Amino acid sequence: MLNLASMLEYTARHHPDREAVTQGSLRLTYAELDAAANRVANLLADRGIGRGDRVALSCPNRVEFPTLYYGILKAGAAVVPLNVMLQPREIAYHLTDSQAKAFFCHAGPTAAVPASAVAEAVAQTPSCEHLILITDDPADDSPLTDVPTLSTVLASRSDVHETVCTLESDTAVILYTSGTTGSPKGAELTHANMTLNALTCHRTIEARQDDVHLIVLPLFHSFGQTVQMNATFGIGARMVLMPRFEAAKVMRTLAREEVTVFAGVPTMYWKLLEEPVEDDTRKSVTARLRMAISGGAALAVEIAERFRKAFGISIHEGYGLSETSPMVTFQHPGRPPKPGSVGSPVWGVEMRLVDPSGTEVTDGEPGEVAIRGHNVMKGYFGRPEATTEVLRDGWFFSGDIARRDADGDYVLVDRAKDLIIRGGYNVYPRELEEALLTHPDVSLAAVIGVPHPVHGEEVKAYVIRRQGSHLSEDNLRTWCKSVMAAYKYPRLFEFCDELPMTASGKILKRQLK
């Protein structure tokens, strides 16, 4: 038997009174959280849901997320975390594709979709027999008198439950890819995938029981789930939840809760650097913060250096994907992080770079990242052909392009799908974005390729100027020509106040395109 819920259960047995999760003024111990998850498991069992079934969960960073997540696992079912920003049509697609039998969905004034629209989406899904709303106040959804709320259905449930025996090869979580090409696909991650990757995170970041993790990464995303939630509960540390990223609130919370570990995507670090911070707050943060982790997208060297100067610690960058549970590489503690690098493979994981023919490239040459190890998914749910495309001879082919240096560290070049081919030359957007960020008047930049009748593609940069800057397109183009090769510098520019981002803070290049 192996069940991912053991990450919570073990700590609840040995440290029942230790504080597990904080959300505002609400604080739960490990014993309280485990008991709440048991009530969820009993609810599902009473409704005939168990091993081999799938249960969808759409919830922001609230205590209900880990309660439901581990409760679903305890019942033997697989968790299908959904992006809280999904609209009704998208909700119906994910429920249908995953064949979910039940759906726990956050509702109320702060929800992205009205409860009535969620109910209509569920009605279009024959497999989904149960909709339960997560809400602070049942009155928020008074028109839906026939749809129960979580607090109501759990009120009479027992807080004692014997976890269902699951095998290490059973699916624990189905994580949907962002769907940048075609329809989103569900990566099936086993109990072994998720458990071993969480334990590897302990080892890799040198986790401590007295750590306090601030979690602003959405828990429906693999980064927040494994690197923070599962790893935190497995070691017995404390998790501070914030439903959304707001730079000013994050800084105050880092200071107030004496946070020791912060993880975010690069745009979060950029926003923290742009936020005015009082000296006392900054001193409080730097006094306690021992580990800053970045993932989800390539971290610009300029942002990493600015953060080190502002907060006195280096950001440790890692690399992973939904299909790999997610952690693949990390800038391991014990040596200074190498700017621009995502480090080397973590314990139990192998990585190689190959050319289009499948031949391994030499150090310094770009190649597609191929991965094998305990972290690699067993496949895309219900999509054998798509699975065969990316899983070959035990290796997962990621579609990411990287280089390996002489020390064995990897540098991400770009996503293969983001590669711009201008006049027959390969142009890597990340390289240009790194260069643009060194301009004193550029705050953030995103580079894409747009159609061109002669060159095939032309290079275009979307740029957010620093506050008070009046940088012009002509001046920036002239500067780019002085620091970039003639075939690659952007010819087209668009200045903007913000860039489209996912709920986890990644820049949505497909939306720019």
Coordinates of C-alpha atoms in Angstrom, one line a residue:
M1 CA 0.0 0.0 0.0
L2 CA 1.0 3.6 -0.7
N3 CA -1.3 6.6 -0.3
L4 CA -0.2 10.2 -0.7
A5 CA -2.5 11.1 2.3
S6 CA 0.3 9.6 4.5
M7 CA 2.1 13.0 4.1
L8 CA -0.6 14.4 6.4
E9 CA -1.4 11.3 8.5
Y10 CA 2.1 10.5 9.6
T11 CA 2.6 14.0 11.0
A12 CA -0.9 14.1 12.6
R13 CA 0.0 10.9 14.5
H14 CA 3.3 12.0 15.8
H15 CA 2.7 15.8 16.2
P16 CA -1.1 16.2 16.6
D17 CA -0.9 19.6 18.4
R18 CA 1.6 21.2 16.0
E19 CA 0.1 24.0 13.9
A20 CA -0.4 22.9 10.3
V21 CA -2.1 25.6 8.4
T22 CA -2.9 29.3 8.9
Q23 CA -5.4 31.3 6.9
G24 CA -5.9 34.8 8.3
S25 CA -7.1 34.3 11.9
L26 CA -8.0 30.6 11.3
R27 CA -5.4 28.2 12.6
L28 CA -5.7 24.4 12.4
T29 CA -3.4 21.8 14.1
Y30 CA -2.4 18.6 12.3
A31 CA -4.9 16.6 14.3
E32 CA -7.7 19.0 13.4
L33 CA -6.8 19.0 9.7
D34 CA -6.6 15.2 9.6
A35 CA -9.9 14.8 11.3
A36 CA -11.6 17.2 8.8
A37 CA -10.1 15.2 5.9
N38 CA -11.5 12.0 7.5
R39 CA -15.0 13.5 7.5
V40 CA -14.6 14.2 3.7
A41 CA -13.5 10.6 3.1
N42 CA -16.5 9.3 5.0
L43 CA -18.8 11.5 3.0
L44 CA -17.4 10.1 -0.3
A45 CA -17.6 6.6 1.0
D46 CA -21.2 7.1 1.9
R47 CA -21.9 8.2 -1.6
G48 CA -20.2 5.2 -3.2
I49 CA -17.1 7.0 -4.3
G50 CA -13.8 5.2 -3.7
R51 CA -10.7 3.6 -5.3
G52 CA -10.5 4.1 -9.1
D53 CA -13.0 7.1 -9.1
R54 CA -12.1 10.7 -9.7
V55 CA -13.2 13.7 -7.8
A56 CA -12.7 17.3 -9.1
L57 CA -11.8 20.2 -6.8
S58 CA -11.9 23.9 -7.6
C59 CA -10.8 26.0 -4.6
P60 CA -8.5 28.9 -3.9
N61 CA -5.8 28.8 -1.2
R62 CA -8.1 28.2 1.7
V63 CA -8.1 25.5 4.4
E64 CA -10.8 23.6 2.5
F65 CA -8.3 22.8 -0.2
P66 CA -6.0 20.5 1.8
T67 CA -9.0 19.2 3.8
L68 CA -10.7 18.0 0.6
Y69 CA -7.5 17.0 -1.2
Y70 CA -6.4 14.6 1.5
G71 CA -10.0 13.5 2.2
I72 CA -10.4 12.5 -1.5
L73 CA -7.1 10.5 -1.3
K74 CA -8.1 8.8 2.0
A75 CA -11.3 7.6 0.2
G76 CA -9.0 6.0 -2.4
A77 CA -10.1 8.3 -5.2
A78 CA -8.0 10.5 -7.4
V79 CA -8.0 14.3 -7.0
V80 CA -8.6 16.4 -10.1
P81 CA -7.6 20.0 -9.1
L82 CA -9.1 22.6 -11.4
N83 CA -8.0 26.2 -12.1
V84 CA -10.4 28.5 -10.1
M85 CA -10.6 30.8 -13.1
L86 CA -12.2 28.2 -15.4
Q87 CA -15.5 29.3 -17.0
P88 CA -18.6 27.1 -17.3
R89 CA -17.7 25.6 -20.7
E90 CA -14.2 24.8 -19.5
I91 CA -15.5 23.3 -16.3
A92 CA -17.8 21.0 -18.2
Y93 CA -14.9 20.0 -20.5
H94 CA -12.7 19.0 -17.5
L95 CA -15.4 17.2 -15.7
T96 CA -16.3 15.2 -18.8
D97 CA -12.7 14.5 -19.8
S98 CA -11.7 13.3 -16.3
Q99 CA -15.1 11.4 -15.8
A100 CA -15.3 12.9 -12.4
K101 CA -18.0 11.5 -10.2
A102 CA -18.1 14.5 -7.8
F103 CA -17.1 18.1 -7.8
F104 CA -16.3 20.3 -4.9
C105 CA -16.4 23.9 -6.1
H106 CA -15.8 27.2 -4.3
A107 CA -18.8 29.6 -4.5
G108 CA -19.7 33.0 -3.2
P109 CA -18.9 36.7 -3.9
T110 CA -15.2 36.0 -4.7
A111 CA -15.7 33.1 -7.0
A112 CA -14.9 33.5 -10.7
V113 CA -18.1 31.9 -11.8
P114 CA -21.6 32.2 -10.2
A115 CA -22.8 29.0 -8.5
S116 CA -25.8 28.8 -10.8
A117 CA -23.5 28.6 -13.8
V118 CA -21.4 25.9 -12.2
A119 CA -24.5 23.9 -11.6
E120 CA -25.5 24.2 -15.2
A121 CA -22.0 23.0 -16.3
V122 CA -22.3 20.0 -14.0
A123 CA -25.7 19.2 -15.4
Q124 CA -24.0 18.8 -18.8
T125 CA -21.7 16.2 -17.4
P126 CA -23.4 12.7 -17.1
S127 CA -20.6 11.2 -15.0
C128 CA -20.7 13.9 -12.3
E129 CA -23.4 12.9 -9.9
H130 CA -22.5 15.2 -6.9
L131 CA -21.9 18.9 -6.7
I132 CA -21.0 20.4 -3.3
L133 CA -20.3 24.1 -2.9
I134 CA -17.5 25.5 -0.7
T135 CA -18.8 28.7 0.8
D136 CA -18.5 30.7 4.0
D137 CA -22.1 31.6 4.0
P138 CA -24.8 29.4 2.6
A139 CA -26.9 32.5 1.9
D140 CA -24.4 33.4 -0.8
D141 CA -26.0 30.7 -2.9
S142 CA -29.5 30.8 -1.7
P143 CA -31.0 30.4 -5.2
L144 CA -29.4 26.9 -5.3
T145 CA -31.6 25.3 -2.6
D146 CA -31.0 21.8 -4.0
V147 CA -27.2 22.0 -4.0
P148 CA -25.6 21.3 -0.6
T149 CA -22.7 23.2 0.9
L150 CA -19.6 21.6 2.4
S151 CA -20.3 22.6 6.0
T152 CA -23.8 21.1 5.8
V153 CA -22.7 17.7 4.4
L154 CA -19.8 17.3 6.8
A155 CA -21.6 18.3 9.9
S156 CA -22.7 14.8 10.9
R157 CA -19.8 12.8 9.5
S158 CA -17.4 10.9 11.7
D159 CA -13.8 12.2 12.0
V160 CA -12.5 8.6 12.1
H161 CA -11.7 6.9 8.9
E162 CA -9.4 4.0 7.8
T163 CA -7.6 5.1 4.7
V164 CA -8.3 2.9 1.6
C165 CA -5.5 0.7 0.5
T166 CA -4.1 2.1 -2.8
L167 CA -1.2 0.8 -4.8
E168 CA 1.9 2.9 -5.6
S169 CA 0.8 2.7 -9.3
D170 CA -2.7 3.9 -8.6
T171 CA -3.5 7.4 -9.8
A172 CA -3.5 9.9 -7.0
V173 CA -3.8 13.2 -8.9
I174 CA -4.8 14.2 -12.4
L175 CA -3.2 17.6 -13.3
Y176 CA -4.4 19.3 -16.5
T177 CA -1.8 20.9 -18.7
S178 CA -2.5 24.5 -19.7
G179 CA -3.6 23.6 -23.1
T180 CA -1.3 25.8 -25.1
T181 CA -1.6 23.4 -28.0
G182 CA -5.0 21.7 -28.5
S183 CA -7.3 20.8 -25.7
P184 CA -6.0 20.5 -22.1
K185 CA -4.8 17.0 -21.2
G186 CA -4.8 15.3 -17.8
A187 CA -1.5 14.0 -16.6
E188 CA -2.0 11.0 -14.4
L189 CA 0.4 11.1 -11.4
T190 CA 0.6 8.1 -9.2
H191 CA 0.8 7.8 -5.4
A192 CA 4.5 6.9 -6.0
N193 CA 5.1 9.9 -8.3
M194 CA 3.6 12.4 -5.8
T195 CA 4.9 10.9 -2.6
L196 CA 8.5 10.4 -3.8
N197 CA 8.6 13.9 -5.3
A198 CA 7.4 15.5 -2.1
L199 CA 10.0 13.6 -0.1
T200 CA 12.7 14.6 -2.6
C201 CA 11.7 18.2 -2.0
H202 CA 12.4 17.7 1.7
R203 CA 15.9 16.5 0.9
T204 CA 16.5 19.1 -1.8
I205 CA 15.6 22.3 0.0
E206 CA 16.9 21.0 3.3
A207 CA 13.4 21.3 4.9
R208 CA 13.0 21.9 8.7
Q209 CA 10.1 21.2 11.0
D210 CA 10.2 24.8 12.3
D211 CA 9.9 26.2 8.8
V212 CA 7.0 28.5 7.9
H213 CA 6.0 28.4 4.3
L214 CA 4.0 31.2 2.7
I215 CA 1.8 29.8 0.0
V216 CA 0.6 32.2 -2.7
L217 CA 1.1 29.8 -5.5
P218 CA -2.3 28.3 -6.3
L219 CA -2.6 24.9 -4.8
F220 CA -4.3 23.6 -7.9
H221 CA -0.9 23.9 -9.6
S222 CA 1.7 21.2 -9.2
F223 CA 4.3 23.6 -7.9
G224 CA 2.2 24.7 -4.9
Q225 CA 0.9 21.2 -4.3
T226 CA 4.1 19.2 -4.2
V227 CA 6.9 21.6 -3.4
Q228 CA 5.0 23.3 -0.7
M229 CA 1.8 21.6 0.5
N230 CA 2.7 17.9 0.4
A231 CA 6.4 18.6 1.3
T232 CA 5.4 20.9 4.2
F233 CA 2.9 18.5 5.7
G234 CA 5.3 15.6 5.3
I235 CA 8.0 17.3 7.4
G236 CA 5.5 18.8 9.9
A237 CA 6.1 22.5 9.1
R238 CA 3.5 25.2 9.0
M239 CA 1.7 26.5 5.9
V240 CA 0.4 30.1 5.7
L241 CA -2.3 30.4 3.0
M242 CA -3.0 33.5 0.9
P243 CA -5.9 33.2 -1.7
R244 CA -4.2 35.6 -4.2
F245 CA -0.9 37.3 -4.7
E246 CA -0.9 41.0 -3.7
A247 CA 2.6 42.3 -3.3
A248 CA 1.9 44.6 -0.4
K249 CA -0.1 42.0 1.6
V250 CA 2.6 39.4 0.8
M251 CA 5.3 41.6 2.3
R252 CA 3.3 42.3 5.5
T253 CA 2.5 38.6 5.8
L254 CA 6.1 37.5 5.4
A255 CA 7.0 39.8 8.3
R256 CA 4.0 39.1 10.6
E257 CA 4.1 35.3 10.3
E258 CA 7.9 35.1 10.4
V259 CA 8.0 33.2 7.1
T260 CA 11.2 31.2 6.5
V261 CA 10.4 29.8 3.0
F262 CA 8.8 31.6 0.1
A263 CA 8.2 30.0 -3.4
G264 CA 6.9 31.9 -6.4
V265 CA 7.1 32.3 -10.1
P266 CA 9.4 35.0 -11.6
T267 CA 6.6 37.6 -12.0
M268 CA 5.9 37.4 -8.3
Y269 CA 9.5 38.3 -7.5
W270 CA 9.3 41.1 -10.0
K271 CA 6.2 42.5 -8.3
L272 CA 7.8 42.3 -4.9
L273 CA 10.7 44.3 -6.1
E274 CA 8.4 46.9 -7.6
E275 CA 6.4 47.3 -4.4
P276 CA 7.5 50.1 -2.0
V277 CA 8.5 48.5 1.3
E278 CA 9.0 50.2 4.7
D279 CA 12.4 49.6 6.2
D280 CA 11.0 47.9 9.3
T281 CA 9.1 45.4 7.2
R282 CA 12.1 44.7 5.0
K283 CA 14.3 44.1 8.1
S284 CA 11.7 41.7 9.6
V285 CA 11.5 39.7 6.3
T286 CA 15.2 39.5 5.8
A287 CA 15.8 38.4 9.4
R288 CA 13.7 35.2 9.0
L289 CA 13.5 34.3 5.3
R290 CA 16.1 31.6 4.7
M291 CA 15.0 30.1 1.4
A292 CA 13.5 31.7 -1.7
I293 CA 12.4 29.3 -4.5
S294 CA 11.5 30.1 -8.1
G295 CA 9.9 27.9 -10.7
G296 CA 7.1 27.7 -13.3
A297 CA 9.1 29.8 -15.8
A298 CA 12.6 30.9 -16.4
L299 CA 13.9 33.5 -13.9
A300 CA 15.6 36.5 -15.4
V301 CA 19.1 37.0 -14.1
E302 CA 18.4 40.7 -13.6
I303 CA 15.4 40.0 -11.3
A304 CA 17.4 37.4 -9.4
E305 CA 20.3 39.9 -8.8
R306 CA 17.9 42.7 -7.8
F307 CA 16.2 40.4 -5.2
R308 CA 19.5 39.3 -3.7
K309 CA 20.6 42.9 -3.2
A310 CA 17.2 43.9 -1.8
F311 CA 16.6 41.0 0.6
G312 CA 20.1 39.6 1.3
I313 CA 19.4 36.0 0.0
S314 CA 19.7 34.3 -3.4
I315 CA 16.7 32.8 -5.2
H316 CA 17.2 29.1 -5.8
E317 CA 15.7 28.2 -9.1
G318 CA 14.2 24.8 -10.1
Y319 CA 12.6 23.3 -13.1
G320 CA 9.6 20.9 -13.5
L321 CA 6.4 20.2 -15.3
S322 CA 2.9 19.0 -14.4
E323 CA 3.9 15.7 -16.1
T324 CA 6.9 15.3 -13.7
S325 CA 5.1 15.8 -10.4
P326 CA 6.7 18.5 -10.9
M327 CA 10.3 18.8 -9.6
V328 CA 13.1 17.8 -12.0
T329 CA 16.1 20.0 -11.2
F330 CA 17.1 22.5 -8.5
Q331 CA 19.9 24.8 -7.6
H332 CA 20.9 22.7 -4.6
P333 CA 21.8 24.4 -1.3
G334 CA 25.4 24.3 -0.3
R335 CA 26.8 26.3 -3.3
P336 CA 25.8 29.7 -4.6
P337 CA 23.0 29.6 -7.2
K338 CA 24.4 30.0 -10.7
P339 CA 22.7 32.9 -12.5
G340 CA 20.5 31.7 -15.3
S341 CA 20.7 28.1 -14.4
V342 CA 18.0 25.8 -13.1
G343 CA 20.6 23.6 -11.4
S344 CA 21.0 19.8 -11.8
P345 CA 18.6 16.8 -11.5
V346 CA 17.2 16.0 -8.0
W347 CA 17.5 12.6 -6.3
G348 CA 16.2 9.7 -8.4
V349 CA 15.8 11.7 -11.6
E350 CA 17.8 11.6 -14.8
M351 CA 17.9 14.2 -17.6
R352 CA 19.4 14.4 -21.0
L353 CA 19.3 16.7 -24.0
V354 CA 18.7 15.4 -27.5
D355 CA 18.5 16.7 -31.0
P356 CA 15.5 16.1 -33.3
S357 CA 16.8 12.7 -34.3
G358 CA 17.0 11.6 -30.6
T359 CA 20.8 11.8 -30.4
E360 CA 22.2 13.2 -27.2
V361 CA 23.9 16.6 -27.8
T362 CA 27.3 17.7 -26.4
D363 CA 27.7 20.2 -23.5
G364 CA 26.9 23.8 -24.6
E365 CA 24.6 22.7 -27.5
P366 CA 20.8 23.2 -27.2
G367 CA 18.7 20.1 -27.1
E368 CA 15.2 19.0 -26.1
V369 CA 14.9 18.0 -22.4
A370 CA 14.2 14.3 -21.8
I371 CA 13.5 13.1 -18.3
R372 CA 13.1 9.7 -16.6
G373 CA 12.7 8.8 -12.9
H374 CA 10.2 8.3 -10.1
N375 CA 8.5 11.6 -11.0
V376 CA 7.3 10.9 -14.5
M377 CA 3.6 10.5 -15.0
K378 CA 2.1 7.2 -16.2
G379 CA 0.4 9.0 -19.1
Y380 CA -2.4 11.4 -20.2
F381 CA -5.8 10.2 -19.0
G382 CA -7.8 8.6 -21.8
R383 CA -5.2 9.6 -24.4
P384 CA -2.9 6.7 -25.4
E385 CA -1.8 8.4 -28.6
A386 CA -0.8 11.6 -26.9
T387 CA 1.0 9.6 -24.2
T388 CA 3.0 7.7 -26.8
E389 CA 4.1 11.0 -28.4
V390 CA 5.9 12.1 -25.2
L391 CA 6.8 8.9 -23.4
R392 CA 9.3 6.9 -25.4
D393 CA 11.6 4.1 -24.1
G394 CA 11.0 5.2 -20.5
W395 CA 11.8 8.9 -21.2
F396 CA 9.4 11.8 -21.1
F397 CA 10.1 14.3 -23.9
S398 CA 9.2 17.7 -22.5
G399 CA 9.3 20.1 -25.5
D400 CA 11.7 22.4 -23.6
I401 CA 15.0 23.4 -25.0
A402 CA 18.1 23.7 -22.7
R403 CA 21.9 23.6 -22.6
R404 CA 24.1 21.8 -20.1
D405 CA 27.3 23.4 -19.0
A406 CA 30.6 21.8 -18.0
D407 CA 29.5 21.6 -14.3
G408 CA 26.4 19.5 -15.2
D409 CA 24.0 22.4 -14.6
Y410 CA 21.2 23.1 -17.0
V411 CA 20.2 26.4 -18.5
L412 CA 16.7 26.6 -20.1
V413 CA 16.8 28.2 -23.5
D414 CA 13.0 28.2 -24.2
R415 CA 10.0 26.2 -25.0
A416 CA 10.3 24.6 -28.4
K417 CA 6.9 26.0 -29.3
D418 CA 8.0 29.5 -28.4
L419 CA 11.0 29.4 -30.7
I420 CA 10.9 32.1 -33.4
I421 CA 12.4 31.3 -36.8
R422 CA 13.1 34.6 -38.5
G423 CA 14.6 34.4 -42.0
G424 CA 15.8 30.9 -41.3
Y425 CA 17.6 31.8 -38.0
N426 CA 16.5 30.5 -34.6
V427 CA 15.6 33.3 -32.2
Y428 CA 15.0 32.3 -28.5
P429 CA 12.6 34.8 -26.8
R430 CA 14.0 34.2 -23.3
E431 CA 17.5 35.4 -24.4
L432 CA 16.0 38.6 -25.7
E433 CA 13.8 39.1 -22.6
E434 CA 16.9 38.7 -20.4
A435 CA 18.7 41.4 -22.4
L436 CA 15.7 43.8 -22.4
L437 CA 15.5 43.6 -18.6
T438 CA 19.0 45.1 -18.3
H439 CA 17.8 48.3 -19.9
P440 CA 17.3 50.8 -17.0
D441 CA 13.9 51.9 -18.2
V442 CA 12.4 48.4 -18.7
S443 CA 10.5 46.8 -15.9
L444 CA 9.2 43.6 -17.6
A445 CA 9.2 42.3 -21.1
A446 CA 7.7 39.4 -23.1
V447 CA 8.9 38.5 -26.6
I448 CA 6.9 36.6 -29.3
G449 CA 7.0 35.9 -33.0
V450 CA 4.4 37.3 -35.3
P451 CA 3.7 36.4 -38.9
H452 CA 5.8 38.2 -41.6
P453 CA 5.4 37.9 -45.4
V454 CA 9.2 37.9 -46.1
H455 CA 10.9 36.5 -43.0
G456 CA 8.3 34.0 -42.0
E457 CA 8.2 35.5 -38.5
E458 CA 9.1 38.9 -37.0
V459 CA 10.3 39.5 -33.5
K460 CA 7.9 41.6 -31.3
A461 CA 8.5 42.7 -27.7
Y462 CA 5.8 43.7 -25.2
V463 CA 7.3 46.1 -22.7
I464 CA 6.3 47.5 -19.3
R465 CA 8.3 50.6 -18.6
R466 CA 9.6 51.5 -15.2
Q467 CA 7.5 54.0 -13.3
G468 CA 8.1 57.6 -14.6
S469 CA 9.9 56.4 -17.7
H470 CA 9.1 57.9 -21.1
L471 CA 11.2 55.4 -23.1
S472 CA 10.2 55.6 -26.8
E473 CA 10.0 52.8 -29.3
D474 CA 12.8 54.3 -31.5
N475 CA 15.1 54.7 -28.5
L476 CA 14.6 51.1 -27.4
R477 CA 15.0 49.7 -30.9
T478 CA 18.3 51.6 -31.3
W479 CA 19.5 50.2 -27.9
C480 CA 18.5 46.6 -28.9
K481 CA 20.5 46.9 -32.1
S482 CA 23.5 47.8 -30.0
V483 CA 23.3 44.7 -27.8
M484 CA 21.7 42.0 -30.0
A485 CA 22.6 40.4 -33.3
A486 CA 21.0 41.9 -36.4
Y487 CA 18.9 38.8 -37.1
K488 CA 17.3 38.7 -33.7
Y489 CA 16.7 42.1 -32.2
P490 CA 13.0 43.1 -32.0
R491 CA 11.7 45.2 -34.8
L492 CA 8.2 45.6 -33.3
F493 CA 7.4 47.0 -29.8
E494 CA 4.3 47.6 -27.8
F495 CA 4.3 49.4 -24.5
C496 CA 1.7 48.3 -22.0
D497 CA 0.8 48.7 -18.3
E498 CA 0.4 44.9 -17.7
L499 CA 0.9 41.6 -19.3
P500 CA -1.7 38.8 -19.4
M501 CA -0.9 36.1 -16.8
T502 CA -2.2 32.8 -15.6
A503 CA -3.6 32.3 -12.1
S504 CA -0.1 31.1 -11.1
G505 CA 1.6 34.2 -12.6
K506 CA 3.0 32.8 -15.8
I507 CA 2.9 35.2 -18.8
L508 CA 0.3 34.1 -21.3
K509 CA 2.3 34.3 -24.6
R510 CA -0.5 32.5 -26.5
Q511 CA -2.8 35.4 -25.5
L512 CA -0.2 38.0 -26.7
K513 CA -0.1 36.1 -30.0

